[in-house]
Coordinates of C-alpha atoms in Angstrom, one line a residue:
Chain A
M25 CA 66.7 28.7 72.9
S26 CA 62.8 27.8 72.1
H27 CA 63.4 24.5 70.9
T28 CA 59.6 24.4 70.3
P29 CA 58.7 27.7 69.2
D30 CA 55.4 29.0 69.8
P31 CA 53.4 29.5 66.6
D32 CA 50.5 31.3 68.3
F33 CA 53.3 33.2 70.2
A34 CA 51.3 36.4 68.6
E35 CA 47.6 35.6 69.7
R36 CA 49.3 35.0 73.3
V37 CA 51.3 38.5 73.5
R38 CA 48.1 40.4 72.2
A39 CA 45.8 38.5 73.8
S40 CA 47.8 39.5 77.6
F41 CA 48.4 42.7 76.3
A42 CA 44.6 43.5 76.1
L43 CA 44.9 42.0 79.5
Q44 CA 46.8 45.3 80.7
S45 CA 44.2 48.0 82.3
A46 CA 47.3 50.0 82.5
M47 CA 48.0 49.7 78.7
D48 CA 44.5 51.2 78.0
L49 CA 44.3 53.8 80.5
I50 CA 46.9 56.0 78.9
K51 CA 45.9 54.4 75.1
A52 CA 48.6 52.5 74.1
T53 CA 48.0 49.5 71.4
L54 CA 50.3 47.1 69.9
S55 CA 51.7 48.0 66.7
T56 CA 54.1 45.1 65.4
V57 CA 54.1 41.5 66.9
E58 CA 56.8 39.7 65.6
H59 CA 59.2 36.8 66.9
G60 CA 61.2 38.8 68.5
H61 CA 60.2 42.3 68.0
V62 CA 57.1 44.2 69.0
A63 CA 56.4 47.8 68.8
I64 CA 53.7 49.7 71.2
H65 CA 51.6 52.7 69.2
L66 CA 51.1 55.7 71.7
P67 CA 49.2 59.1 70.4
H68 CA 50.8 61.9 72.3
W69 CA 47.4 63.3 73.9
S70 CA 47.2 65.2 77.5
G71 CA 46.4 63.0 79.6
V72 CA 49.5 60.9 79.8
E73 CA 51.9 64.4 79.4
Q74 CA 54.6 66.1 81.9
Q75 CA 54.6 69.7 82.7
H76 CA 55.8 71.7 79.5
G77 CA 53.6 69.7 77.1
F78 CA 55.6 66.1 76.7
V79 CA 55.1 62.8 77.6
H80 CA 56.4 61.8 80.8
G81 CA 59.8 60.0 81.2
G82 CA 57.3 57.7 83.1
V83 CA 54.9 56.6 80.6
V84 CA 58.3 56.8 77.6
G85 CA 59.1 53.9 80.3
M86 CA 55.9 51.7 80.5
I87 CA 55.9 51.2 76.6
A88 CA 59.7 50.8 76.0
D89 CA 59.5 48.3 79.2
S90 CA 56.2 46.5 77.7
A91 CA 57.2 46.4 74.0
A92 CA 60.7 44.7 75.0
G93 CA 59.1 42.8 77.2
Y94 CA 56.3 41.4 75.1
A95 CA 59.9 40.6 72.2
A96 CA 60.6 38.1 75.1
M97 CA 57.5 37.1 75.5
T98 CA 57.3 36.3 71.4
M99 CA 60.1 33.6 71.8
V100 CA 58.9 31.4 75.0
P101 CA 56.9 28.5 75.0
A102 CA 53.2 29.2 75.2
S103 CA 53.0 27.3 78.9
A104 CA 55.6 30.4 80.1
S105 CA 55.4 33.4 80.8
V106 CA 57.4 36.3 81.0
L107 CA 58.6 38.9 83.5
T108 CA 60.5 41.9 83.6
V109 CA 63.4 41.5 86.5
E110 CA 65.1 45.2 85.6
Y111 CA 65.7 48.0 83.3
K112 CA 67.7 50.9 82.7
M113 CA 66.6 53.3 80.5
N114 CA 68.4 56.7 79.1
L115 CA 66.4 59.2 77.7
L116 CA 67.2 61.4 75.0
A117 CA 65.4 64.0 73.7
P118 CA 61.7 65.2 74.9
A119 CA 58.8 62.7 74.0
G120 CA 57.2 65.4 71.4
G121 CA 55.5 64.9 68.2
E122 CA 52.0 63.1 67.7
H123 CA 53.1 59.9 68.7
L124 CA 55.4 58.2 70.0
L125 CA 56.8 54.0 68.5
A126 CA 58.4 52.0 70.7
R127 CA 60.0 49.2 69.4
G128 CA 61.0 46.6 71.5
R129 CA 63.5 43.7 70.2
V130 CA 65.8 40.7 72.0
I131 CA 69.1 40.4 72.1
R132 CA 69.9 37.3 73.7
P133 CA 67.1 34.7 74.5
G134 CA 68.5 32.1 77.2
R135 CA 66.3 30.0 79.0
T136 CA 65.7 31.4 82.2
L137 CA 66.8 34.9 81.4
I138 CA 65.9 37.3 77.8
V139 CA 67.9 40.2 77.9
T140 CA 65.9 43.0 75.2
Q141 CA 66.9 46.5 74.4
A142 CA 63.8 49.1 73.0
E143 CA 63.8 52.2 71.5
V144 CA 61.5 55.0 72.0
L145 CA 60.4 57.2 68.7
A146 CA 58.6 60.1 68.8
V147 CA 57.4 60.6 65.7
Q148 CA 56.6 64.3 63.4
D149 CA 54.9 63.9 60.3
G150 CA 56.5 61.9 59.6
R151 CA 59.9 62.6 60.6
E152 CA 61.0 60.1 63.9
T153 CA 63.1 61.6 66.9
L154 CA 64.9 58.5 69.0
C155 CA 63.9 60.1 72.8
A156 CA 64.8 56.6 74.4
L157 CA 67.0 53.9 74.6
M158 CA 66.7 51.0 77.3
Q159 CA 68.2 47.8 77.7
Q160 CA 66.3 45.4 80.3
T161 CA 66.8 41.4 81.5
I162 CA 63.4 39.1 81.5
M163 CA 63.0 36.4 83.4
V164 CA 61.1 33.1 81.9
M165 CA 58.9 31.6 84.3
H166 CA 58.6 28.2 83.2
G167 CA 55.2 26.4 83.4
K168 CA 53.0 29.5 84.9
S169 CA 51.5 30.4 81.0
E170 CA 50.2 33.9 80.8
K171 CA 46.6 32.9 81.4
G172 CA 47.3 31.2 84.6
Chain B
M18 CA 75.6 72.0 97.2
S19 CA 73.3 74.0 96.5
H20 CA 74.3 77.3 98.4
T21 CA 71.5 79.3 98.0
P22 CA 68.8 76.6 99.0
D23 CA 65.3 77.6 97.8
P24 CA 63.0 77.9 101.0
D25 CA 60.6 77.6 98.9
F26 CA 61.4 74.4 97.2
A27 CA 57.7 72.5 98.4
E28 CA 56.2 75.1 96.6
R29 CA 57.6 74.7 93.9
V30 CA 57.9 70.9 93.8
R31 CA 53.7 70.4 94.3
A32 CA 53.2 73.6 91.8
S33 CA 55.3 71.3 89.1
F34 CA 53.4 67.8 90.0
A35 CA 50.3 69.6 89.8
L36 CA 50.8 70.3 86.2
Q37 CA 52.1 67.0 85.3
S38 CA 48.8 65.1 83.4
A39 CA 50.5 61.7 84.0
M40 CA 50.6 61.5 87.7
D41 CA 46.5 63.2 88.1
L42 CA 45.8 60.4 85.5
I43 CA 47.2 57.6 87.3
K44 CA 45.7 59.4 90.6
A45 CA 49.1 59.3 92.2
T46 CA 49.5 62.2 95.0
L47 CA 52.5 63.5 97.1
S48 CA 52.8 62.6 99.9
T49 CA 56.1 64.1 101.5
V50 CA 58.0 66.9 100.3
E51 CA 61.4 67.6 102.3
H52 CA 64.6 68.5 101.5
G53 CA 66.1 65.8 99.5
H54 CA 63.8 63.5 99.8
V55 CA 60.4 63.2 98.7
A56 CA 57.0 60.3 98.5
I57 CA 54.5 59.9 96.7
H58 CA 51.2 57.6 97.3
L59 CA 50.0 55.7 94.5
P60 CA 46.0 54.0 95.1
H61 CA 45.8 50.4 93.9
W62 CA 43.3 50.8 91.2
S63 CA 42.2 48.7 88.6
G64 CA 43.5 51.1 86.2
V65 CA 46.4 50.9 87.1
E66 CA 46.4 47.5 86.8
Q67 CA 48.8 44.9 84.3
Q68 CA 47.3 41.3 83.6
H69 CA 47.6 39.6 87.3
G70 CA 45.7 42.7 89.3
F71 CA 49.4 43.4 90.1
V72 CA 50.4 47.3 89.8
H73 CA 52.4 47.6 86.3
G74 CA 55.6 47.4 86.1
G75 CA 55.7 50.6 83.9
V76 CA 53.5 52.4 86.4
V77 CA 55.7 51.4 89.5
G78 CA 58.8 53.4 87.5
M79 CA 56.4 56.7 86.7
I80 CA 56.2 57.1 90.3
A81 CA 59.5 55.6 91.6
D82 CA 61.5 58.6 88.5
S83 CA 58.8 60.9 90.5
A84 CA 59.6 60.6 93.4
A85 CA 63.5 60.2 92.7
G86 CA 63.4 63.5 90.5
Y87 CA 61.6 66.3 92.3
A88 CA 64.0 64.8 95.4
A89 CA 66.5 66.2 93.0
M90 CA 64.2 69.0 92.5
T91 CA 64.1 69.9 96.2
M92 CA 67.8 71.1 96.0
V93 CA 67.9 73.7 93.1
P94 CA 68.0 77.1 92.8
A95 CA 64.6 78.6 92.5
S96 CA 65.6 79.5 88.8
A97 CA 66.8 76.0 87.4
S98 CA 65.2 72.9 86.3
V99 CA 65.8 69.4 86.4
L100 CA 65.3 66.3 84.0
T101 CA 65.9 62.9 84.0
V102 CA 69.0 61.9 81.9
E103 CA 68.2 58.0 82.8
Y104 CA 67.4 55.6 85.7
K105 CA 68.4 52.1 86.8
M106 CA 65.5 50.1 88.4
N107 CA 65.1 46.4 90.1
L108 CA 61.3 44.7 90.1
L109 CA 62.1 42.9 93.2
A110 CA 58.3 41.5 94.0
P111 CA 54.9 41.4 92.7
A112 CA 53.7 45.2 93.4
G113 CA 50.1 44.4 95.3
G114 CA 49.3 45.8 98.6
E115 CA 46.2 48.4 99.1
H116 CA 48.3 50.9 97.7
L117 CA 52.1 51.9 97.1
L118 CA 54.4 54.5 98.4
A119 CA 57.7 55.3 95.9
R120 CA 60.8 57.1 97.7
G121 CA 63.2 59.0 96.7
R122 CA 66.2 60.2 98.2
V123 CA 69.3 62.6 96.8
I124 CA 72.3 60.4 97.1
R125 CA 74.8 63.0 95.5
P126 CA 74.1 66.7 95.2
G127 CA 76.1 68.3 92.3
R128 CA 76.0 71.1 90.6
T129 CA 75.0 69.5 86.8
L130 CA 74.4 66.2 88.1
I131 CA 72.6 64.5 90.4
V132 CA 72.7 60.9 91.6
T133 CA 69.5 59.7 92.9
Q134 CA 67.7 57.0 94.7
A135 CA 64.3 55.2 94.7
E136 CA 62.2 52.7 96.4
V137 CA 59.0 51.2 95.7
L138 CA 57.0 50.0 99.1
A139 CA 54.0 48.1 98.3
V140 CA 51.7 48.8 101.4
Q141 CA 49.2 46.5 102.9
D142 CA 47.7 46.6 106.5
G143 CA 50.4 48.6 107.4
R144 CA 52.8 46.1 106.5
E145 CA 55.7 47.3 103.6
T146 CA 56.4 44.8 100.9
L147 CA 59.9 46.8 98.3
C148 CA 58.6 46.2 95.2
A149 CA 61.3 48.2 93.4
L150 CA 65.1 49.8 93.5
M151 CA 65.6 52.6 91.5
Q152 CA 69.2 54.3 90.9
Q153 CA 68.5 57.3 88.4
T154 CA 71.2 59.9 87.2
I155 CA 69.5 64.1 86.7
M156 CA 70.6 67.2 85.1
V157 CA 70.6 70.7 86.4
M158 CA 69.2 72.9 84.0
H159 CA 70.4 76.1 85.1
G160 CA 68.2 79.4 84.7
K161 CA 65.5 77.2 83.4
S162 CA 62.9 77.4 85.5
E163 CA 59.8 74.7 86.0
K164 CA 57.6 77.6 85.3
G165 CA 60.1 79.2 82.6
Chain C
M21 CA 65.5 32.2 100.9
S22 CA 68.0 30.0 102.2
H23 CA 66.9 27.7 104.7
T24 CA 69.5 25.4 105.0
P25 CA 72.2 28.0 104.9
D26 CA 75.8 27.0 104.6
P27 CA 78.0 27.4 108.1
D28 CA 81.0 27.6 105.7
F29 CA 79.6 30.6 103.1
A30 CA 83.4 32.7 104.1
E31 CA 85.5 29.9 103.6
R32 CA 83.5 29.2 99.9
V33 CA 84.3 33.5 99.5
R34 CA 87.6 32.9 100.7
A35 CA 88.7 30.0 98.5
S36 CA 86.6 31.3 94.7
F37 CA 88.3 34.7 95.5
A38 CA 91.3 33.7 96.0
L39 CA 91.5 31.8 92.1
Q40 CA 90.7 35.5 90.5
S41 CA 93.4 36.4 88.8
A42 CA 92.2 39.4 88.2
M43 CA 92.1 40.5 91.6
D44 CA 95.5 39.6 92.6
L45 CA 96.6 41.9 89.9
I46 CA 94.7 44.7 90.7
K47 CA 95.7 43.8 94.0
A48 CA 92.4 43.3 95.9
T49 CA 91.7 41.7 99.0
L50 CA 88.9 40.7 100.3
S51 CA 88.7 42.7 104.0
T52 CA 85.1 41.6 105.5
V53 CA 83.0 38.4 104.7
E54 CA 79.9 38.5 106.5
H55 CA 76.4 37.0 105.7
G56 CA 74.6 39.0 103.2
H57 CA 77.9 41.2 102.6
V58 CA 81.4 41.7 101.6
A59 CA 83.8 44.2 101.3
I60 CA 86.7 44.4 99.0
H61 CA 90.0 46.3 99.7
L62 CA 92.1 48.3 97.2
P63 CA 95.2 49.8 97.7
H64 CA 95.7 52.9 95.7
W65 CA 98.7 52.0 93.4
S66 CA 100.1 53.2 89.9
G67 CA 99.2 50.2 88.5
V68 CA 95.4 50.8 88.2
E69 CA 95.4 54.4 87.4
Q70 CA 93.6 55.9 84.3
Q71 CA 95.9 58.9 82.6
H72 CA 94.6 61.6 85.9
G73 CA 95.7 59.7 88.6
F74 CA 93.2 58.4 90.0
V75 CA 91.8 54.5 90.0
H76 CA 90.3 53.7 87.0
G77 CA 86.1 54.2 86.9
G78 CA 86.8 50.3 85.2
V79 CA 89.1 49.2 88.2
V80 CA 86.1 50.5 90.5
G81 CA 83.6 48.4 89.0
M82 CA 85.5 45.5 88.8
I83 CA 86.0 46.3 93.0
A84 CA 81.8 46.9 93.2
D85 CA 81.2 44.2 91.3
S86 CA 83.3 41.5 92.7
A87 CA 82.3 42.9 96.6
A88 CA 78.6 42.4 95.4
G89 CA 78.7 39.3 93.6
Y90 CA 80.1 37.8 97.3
A91 CA 78.1 39.1 99.2
A92 CA 75.1 37.3 97.4
M93 CA 78.0 34.1 96.9
T94 CA 77.4 34.0 101.0
M95 CA 73.3 33.8 100.6
V96 CA 73.3 31.0 98.3
P97 CA 73.9 26.9 99.2
A98 CA 77.3 24.8 99.4
S99 CA 75.5 23.4 95.6
A100 CA 75.3 26.2 93.9
S101 CA 77.6 29.4 92.4
V102 CA 76.8 32.5 91.6
L103 CA 76.5 34.8 87.9
T104 CA 76.8 38.4 87.5
V105 CA 73.8 39.4 85.2
E106 CA 74.1 42.6 85.1
Y107 CA 75.2 45.7 87.2
K108 CA 74.7 49.7 87.0
M109 CA 77.2 52.2 88.8
N110 CA 77.1 55.5 89.1
L111 CA 80.7 57.0 89.6
L112 CA 79.9 60.0 91.8
A113 CA 83.8 61.3 92.4
P114 CA 87.2 60.7 91.4
A115 CA 88.9 57.7 92.7
G116 CA 91.6 59.3 94.5
G117 CA 93.0 58.4 98.6
E118 CA 95.1 55.7 99.5
H119 CA 92.9 53.0 99.3
L120 CA 89.7 52.1 98.1
L121 CA 87.3 49.9 100.0
A122 CA 84.1 48.3 97.9
R123 CA 81.3 47.7 100.0
G124 CA 78.2 44.7 98.5
R125 CA 75.0 43.3 100.4
V126 CA 72.7 41.7 99.4
I127 CA 69.2 44.0 98.7
R128 CA 66.8 41.3 98.7
P129 CA 67.6 37.5 98.1
G130 CA 65.9 35.5 96.1
R131 CA 66.1 31.3 94.8
T132 CA 67.0 32.7 91.2
L133 CA 67.3 36.1 91.5
I134 CA 69.7 38.3 93.8
V135 CA 69.4 41.7 94.1
T136 CA 71.9 43.8 95.5
Q137 CA 73.7 47.0 95.9
A138 CA 77.4 48.1 96.3
E139 CA 79.5 51.5 97.7
V140 CA 82.9 52.4 96.6
L141 CA 84.7 54.4 98.9
A142 CA 88.0 56.6 98.5
V143 CA 89.9 56.7 101.8
Q144 CA 92.0 59.4 102.8
D145 CA 93.5 59.6 106.4
G146 CA 90.6 58.4 107.8
R147 CA 88.5 60.4 105.9
E148 CA 85.9 58.7 103.5
T149 CA 84.3 59.7 100.6
L150 CA 81.5 58.2 98.8
C151 CA 82.7 57.2 95.0
A152 CA 80.6 55.0 93.1
L153 CA 77.2 53.4 93.9
M154 CA 76.3 50.1 92.4
Q155 CA 73.6 48.0 91.4
Q156 CA 73.7 44.6 90.8
T157 CA 71.3 41.8 89.3
I158 CA 72.8 37.8 90.5
M159 CA 71.6 34.3 89.3
V160 CA 72.5 31.4 91.2
M161 CA 73.3 28.3 89.9
H162 CA 71.8 25.7 91.5
G163 CA 73.6 22.6 92.0
K164 CA 76.8 24.4 90.1
S165 CA 79.5 24.9 92.9
E166 CA 82.2 27.2 92.8
K167 CA 84.6 24.2 92.9
G168 CA 82.8 22.3 90.3
Chain D
M17 CA 76.6 68.9 68.4
S18 CA 80.2 69.3 67.6
H19 CA 80.8 72.5 65.4
T20 CA 83.8 73.1 64.7
P21 CA 85.0 68.9 64.6
D22 CA 88.9 68.7 66.0
P23 CA 90.5 67.6 63.0
D24 CA 93.3 65.2 65.7
F25 CA 90.4 62.9 67.7
A26 CA 92.9 60.2 67.0
E27 CA 96.0 61.3 68.4
R28 CA 94.4 62.5 71.5
V29 CA 92.2 59.0 72.3
R30 CA 95.5 58.0 71.6
A31 CA 97.1 60.1 73.7
S32 CA 94.7 59.3 76.9
F33 CA 94.5 55.5 75.8
A34 CA 98.7 55.7 76.3
L35 CA 98.4 57.7 79.7
Q36 CA 96.3 54.4 81.5
S37 CA 98.5 52.7 83.3
A38 CA 94.8 50.3 84.0
M39 CA 94.7 49.4 80.4
D40 CA 98.4 48.3 79.8
L41 CA 98.2 46.3 82.8
I42 CA 95.6 44.7 81.9
K43 CA 97.6 44.5 78.1
A44 CA 94.5 46.2 76.5
T45 CA 95.6 47.8 73.1
L46 CA 92.8 50.6 70.9
S47 CA 92.4 48.6 67.9
T48 CA 89.8 51.6 66.0
V49 CA 89.6 55.2 66.8
E50 CA 87.0 56.4 63.9
H51 CA 84.7 59.5 64.5
G52 CA 82.1 58.0 67.5
H53 CA 83.0 54.5 67.0
V54 CA 86.4 53.0 69.2
A55 CA 87.3 49.5 69.6
I56 CA 89.8 48.1 72.7
H57 CA 91.2 45.0 72.0
L58 CA 92.2 42.3 75.1
P59 CA 94.1 39.6 74.4
H60 CA 92.9 36.2 76.6
W61 CA 95.4 35.6 79.2
S62 CA 95.6 34.1 82.8
G63 CA 96.4 37.4 84.6
V64 CA 93.5 38.7 83.5
E65 CA 90.6 35.7 84.6
Q66 CA 88.3 34.8 87.1
Q67 CA 88.3 31.3 89.2
H68 CA 86.4 29.4 85.6
G69 CA 89.3 31.0 83.4
F70 CA 87.1 33.1 81.9
V71 CA 87.8 37.3 81.6
H72 CA 86.4 38.4 84.7
G73 CA 83.3 40.6 84.3
G74 CA 85.0 43.5 86.3
V75 CA 88.3 43.4 83.3
V76 CA 84.8 43.2 80.3
G77 CA 83.5 46.5 82.3
M78 CA 86.4 48.5 82.1
I79 CA 87.1 47.7 78.4
A80 CA 83.8 48.5 77.4
D81 CA 83.7 51.3 79.7
S82 CA 86.8 52.6 77.8
A83 CA 86.1 52.0 74.9
A84 CA 82.6 54.0 74.4
G85 CA 84.6 56.9 76.6
Y86 CA 86.8 56.8 73.9
A87 CA 84.2 56.9 71.4
A88 CA 82.4 60.1 73.2
M89 CA 85.7 61.7 73.0
T90 CA 86.4 62.1 69.2
M91 CA 83.4 63.8 69.2
V92 CA 84.5 66.7 71.6
P93 CA 86.2 69.9 71.1
A94 CA 89.6 69.3 71.6
S95 CA 89.9 71.2 74.6
A96 CA 87.2 69.4 76.3
S97 CA 87.4 66.0 77.7
V98 CA 84.9 63.2 79.0
L99 CA 83.9 61.6 82.8
T100 CA 81.9 58.3 83.1
V101 CA 78.7 59.3 84.7
E102 CA 77.5 55.8 85.2
Y103 CA 76.8 52.8 83.0
K104 CA 75.2 49.5 82.4
M105 CA 75.9 45.9 81.4
N106 CA 74.6 42.8 81.1
L107 CA 76.9 39.6 80.8
L108 CA 75.6 37.8 78.2
A109 CA 78.1 35.1 77.9
P110 CA 80.6 33.9 79.1
A111 CA 84.1 36.0 78.1
G112 CA 86.4 33.4 76.4
G113 CA 87.8 33.1 73.3
E114 CA 91.5 33.9 72.0
H115 CA 90.7 37.6 72.7
L116 CA 87.7 40.3 73.1
L117 CA 86.9 43.2 71.5
A118 CA 85.4 45.5 73.1
R119 CA 83.6 48.1 71.1
G120 CA 81.7 51.4 71.5
R121 CA 79.7 54.4 69.6
V122 CA 78.1 57.2 70.3
I123 CA 74.4 56.5 70.1
R124 CA 73.2 60.7 70.8
P125 CA 76.3 63.6 71.5
G126 CA 74.9 66.0 72.9
R127 CA 76.7 69.4 74.2
T128 CA 77.1 68.0 78.2
L129 CA 76.0 64.6 77.6
I130 CA 76.6 62.0 75.7
V131 CA 75.3 58.5 75.7
T132 CA 76.6 56.1 73.8
Q133 CA 76.7 52.2 73.4
A134 CA 79.3 49.0 73.8
E135 CA 79.4 45.7 72.9
V136 CA 81.9 42.9 73.6
L137 CA 82.6 40.0 71.3
A138 CA 85.2 36.7 72.8
V139 CA 86.6 35.8 69.7
Q140 CA 87.6 32.4 69.1
D141 CA 89.0 31.2 65.5
G142 CA 87.6 33.8 63.5
R143 CA 84.3 34.0 65.6
E144 CA 82.6 36.5 67.1
T145 CA 80.1 35.2 70.2
L146 CA 78.1 38.8 72.0
C147 CA 79.1 38.4 75.5
A148 CA 78.7 41.4 77.3
L149 CA 76.1 45.1 76.0
M150 CA 76.9 48.1 77.5
Q151 CA 74.5 51.4 77.9
Q152 CA 76.5 54.6 79.4
T153 CA 76.2 58.3 80.3
I154 CA 79.5 60.3 79.4
M155 CA 79.8 63.7 80.8
V156 CA 81.4 66.6 78.4
M157 CA 84.2 68.9 80.5
H158 CA 84.4 71.9 78.4
G159 CA 87.7 73.9 79.0
K160 CA 89.0 71.0 80.8
S161 CA 91.5 69.5 78.1
E162 CA 92.8 66.0 78.7
K163 CA 96.6 66.7 79.0
G164 CA 95.1 69.6 81.1

């Protein structure tokens, strides 16, 4: 897609992420920002739990959605922004462990739509358990940079 | 489905909701608990925003997922609990407004699987804008009560 | 959306449908074409069955996808065409009965994307059973008419 | 999951497939049946086309749904059958080419639910183009064999 890839994509992604209060609220941080691939780290802390002590499925969805959306953002021009059109997520196992890692990647970059995928891993003592799988559609808003 | 409906379903739903730290974290509250229908209220406050001042799509997903999941829970026996298998959500409009209202309802109750739907409305000056539509599959865990 | 609605939308939909060999192959026909709403009729015949004598889930998906996609097409200008971006479908009950009826409708019309919904009913002796529910995203291709 | 894997899974899958009139109608054939992985081949012929000469998206969905469902079936006991609960599919590119190949694989096998994924490739002169990506939930019906 991007004929003129933006060399500063990582900086743009980090600046946008820093402005998301909701990511701060749940204590999520960016752990990887590469071309077509972004990972988000979430510590397992009491504030994000559901009634059984696992991380709430909605919070799992938040980091999956964000990781995949930012993966898409790494592939658009600096003058464009991205928007989640829709996503579908299967919860595969309870989100336990010490922290979660959401890994988003671009499956098909298009000029207007980008299709992505994310997996969320629960990590305990270095062992990873796949706890969610997401498929997502992102829209590219050309001429509307994130910084507006 | 439920041949012996649980007369105390609303109490069970409220007790479970009260144990979800994640709902407390985002300041979500239960506004309606009826048989097959649950609504969740979320004030629009700075902590749940994304970078443009709207409520984060992931937070919209959290309340949609929960409203629909609890709608399912109103239809299962007291001795059972519910689990989100998967959901798919379209974001239809930016989640602005003074508060959001997520309305979940059961489409098809089954013994093992319950299919639900949720819509999320952004409310401003009494005017509602549909900002998300979700379709969800819930699994019923018989013999595993929420308090278990 | 459509500020200049196309008065001939029904004719366009019928002409496009007539060109789809795949609809002919399964013996599907258009039964309703209204603004924002299209219904497709499928007789239950041996050629569309799966191994248990019900209509194949994939065929149920075909008519749901088409009904919703054509519902979207009724709301775009004559100079545009539509494309399925994605859909998600829950199969709720075996597709038995004498015939199926897929009803698609537009939930949110946008200039570039249209979100739709479809339900598929199995009809037996005039009694309808909901057997599938679908949520779909359609892309509008401006300047690319169906006949183009 | 499967503590007593069925050594005859391939035979069961082939027998079930042979009974699906709908697969015969579109001229789809099984090309691979391995543990956790099934591929379906569809020649591109006029009967499965939409109005622009590509394979109809609904037909793409049929083979994706079937490939993933049969992939799940390879992992259940001989005394069980499988049922599609739901699937979500993104159409990524027009389904052109000489034939399509739908590859389904199991992501997470569970006793009651199996989560799968399928990709559909359009093949032309040995070159493959990814034209669809699907995520699916399958239910295992214990004690109800396919032949039952």
